[in-house]
Each structure stands twice: as C-alpha cells, then as structure tokens.
C-alpha cells in the first residue's frame, strides 16, 4: 500500500496532498489505484474493495461474484424480453379476432 500525490480536478487539496492510494497484491501483482475522493481513508477503503473484486475475478474467473451477477442480469433480461414478446403476440391475436 502506497500513497501518491493525486492529480486532476480538485485543486490544491488534491495536488499537494498524498491522497491517491495504490495497492499491489504481492503474489499476483494485481494493481489498483484509487483517487475517488479527497479523503485518504475513504480512498483506502474503496481501493481495498476494488482489489478484492479484481482478485476474485482473477482467481475464480467465470465463477466470480461479478460474473455471476452479470450472468443473472442477462438471463433476467432475456426472460423479460420473451415474456413481453409473448404478450405482444397474444394482444395482436386478440385484436385480429375482433
């Protein structure tokens, strides 16, 4: 865990203080940088969370938490699309009978 001087928008508070957090996971050499807020403590918390997610993705691949979540959302969207298509078809059939 290292702290680096930030850059970009935010003015003097960002540019003069070391509030950018850089985390490197030793065994895998995965690197995460965070400069979301002006607070060092919040940036540390956010960076650790990102590193956990990145490490999970690296180790578990398609079985990782984020991949499972994305897969669930895709299947949910597909079901909704099929349901809407069936409703439109049924509605169209009833309107043609009249």
C-alpha positions as semicolon CSV with decimal commas, in nm:
position;residue;x (nm);y (nm);z (nm)
1;X;0,000;0,000;0,000
2;X;0,149;0,329;-0,109
3;X;0,018;0,683;-0,109
4;X;0,091;0,904;-0,407
5;X;0,021;1,266;-0,485
6;X;-0,301;1,300;-0,673
7;X;-0,363;1,479;-1,000
8;X;-0,653;1,625;-1,194
9;X;-0,953;1,825;-1,079
10;X;-0,984;1,913;-0,712
11;X;-0,742;2,200;-0,675
12;X;-0,477;2,245;-0,411
13;X;-0,617;1,979;-0,177
14;X;-0,571;1,710;-0,443
15;X;-0,243;1,830;-0,590
16;X;-0,047;1,895;-0,270
17;X;-0,151;1,600;-0,054
18;X;-0,076;1,231;-0,094
19;X;-0,432;1,102;-0,108
20;X;-0,411;0,869;-0,407
21;X;-0,388;0,507;-0,293
22;X;-0,201;0,241;-0,491
23;X;-0,243;-0,121;-0,381
24;X;-0,044;-0,409;-0,529
25;X;-0,126;-0,771;-0,445
26;X;0,212;-0,937;-0,395
27;X;0,161;-1,291;-0,530
28;X;-0,040;-1,193;-0,839
29;X;0,097;-0,840;-0,896
30;X;-0,258;-0,709;-0,945
31;X;-0,253;-0,330;-0,916
32;X;-0,535;-0,099;-0,810
33;X;-0,528;0,280;-0,792
34;X;-0,792;0,498;-0,629
35;X;-0,839;0,873;-0,616
36;X;-1,218;0,891;-0,597
37;X;-1,242;1,126;-0,300
38;X;-1,022;1,382;-0,131
39;X;-1,010;1,166;0,182
40;X;-0,721;0,922;0,214
41;X;-0,917;0,688;0,442
42;X;-1,212;0,663;0,204
43;X;-0,976;0,603;-0,088
44;X;-0,808;0,321;0,107
45;X;-1,145;0,159;0,171
46;X;-1,252;0,189;-0,194
47;X;-0,916;0,059;-0,320
48;X;-0,932;-0,248;-0,095
49;X;-1,282;-0,326;-0,216
50;X;-1,172;-0,295;-0,579
51;X;-0,870;-0,517;-0,514
52;X;-1,094;-0,784;-0,358
53;X;-1,323;-0,780;-0,663
54;X;-1,029;-0,787;-0,905
55;X;-0,866;-1,074;-0,715
56;X;-1,196;-1,266;-0,713
57;X;-1,224;-1,218;-1,090
58;X;-0,861;-1,328;-1,138
59;X;-0,888;-1,642;-0,924
60;X;-1,244;-1,760;-0,992
61;X;-1,293;-1,637;-1,350
62;X;-1,644;-1,715;-1,471
63;X;-1,746;-1,825;-1,120
64;X;-1,655;-1,490;-0,964
65;X;-1,909;-1,276;-0,787
66;X;-1,925;-1,011;-1,061
67;X;-1,951;-1,267;-1,343
68;X;-2,234;-1,446;-1,165
69;X;-2,414;-1,116;-1,114
70;X;-2,378;-1,022;-1,481
71;X;-2,497;-1,367;-1,591
72;X;-2,800;-1,339;-1,367
73;X;-2,890;-0,998;-1,510
74;X;-2,854;-1,124;-1,870
75;X;-3,085;-1,419;-1,809
76;X;-3,334;-1,197;-1,627
77;X;-3,339;-0,956;-1,923
78;X;-3,385;-1,242;-2,171
79;X;-3,681;-1,378;-1,973
80;X;-3,843;-1,034;-1,962
81;X;-3,792;-0,991;-2,336
82;X;-3,951;-1,330;-2,409
83;X;-4,242;-1,252;-2,177
84;X;-4,305;-0,917;-2,348
85;X;-4,286;-1,077;-2,691
86;X;-4,546;-1,335;-2,589
87;X;-4,773;-1,061;-2,454
88;X;-4,747;-0,860;-2,776
89;X;-4,824;-1,170;-2,983
90;X;-5,126;-1,254;-2,769
91;X;-5,251;-0,895;-2,787
92;X;-5,208;-0,891;-3,164
93;X;-5,403;-1,215;-3,200
94;X;-5,692;-1,084;-2,991
95;X;-5,706;-0,760;-3,191
96;X;-5,722;-0,954;-3,520
97;X;-6,017;-1,165;-3,397
98;X;-6,227;-0,850;-3,342
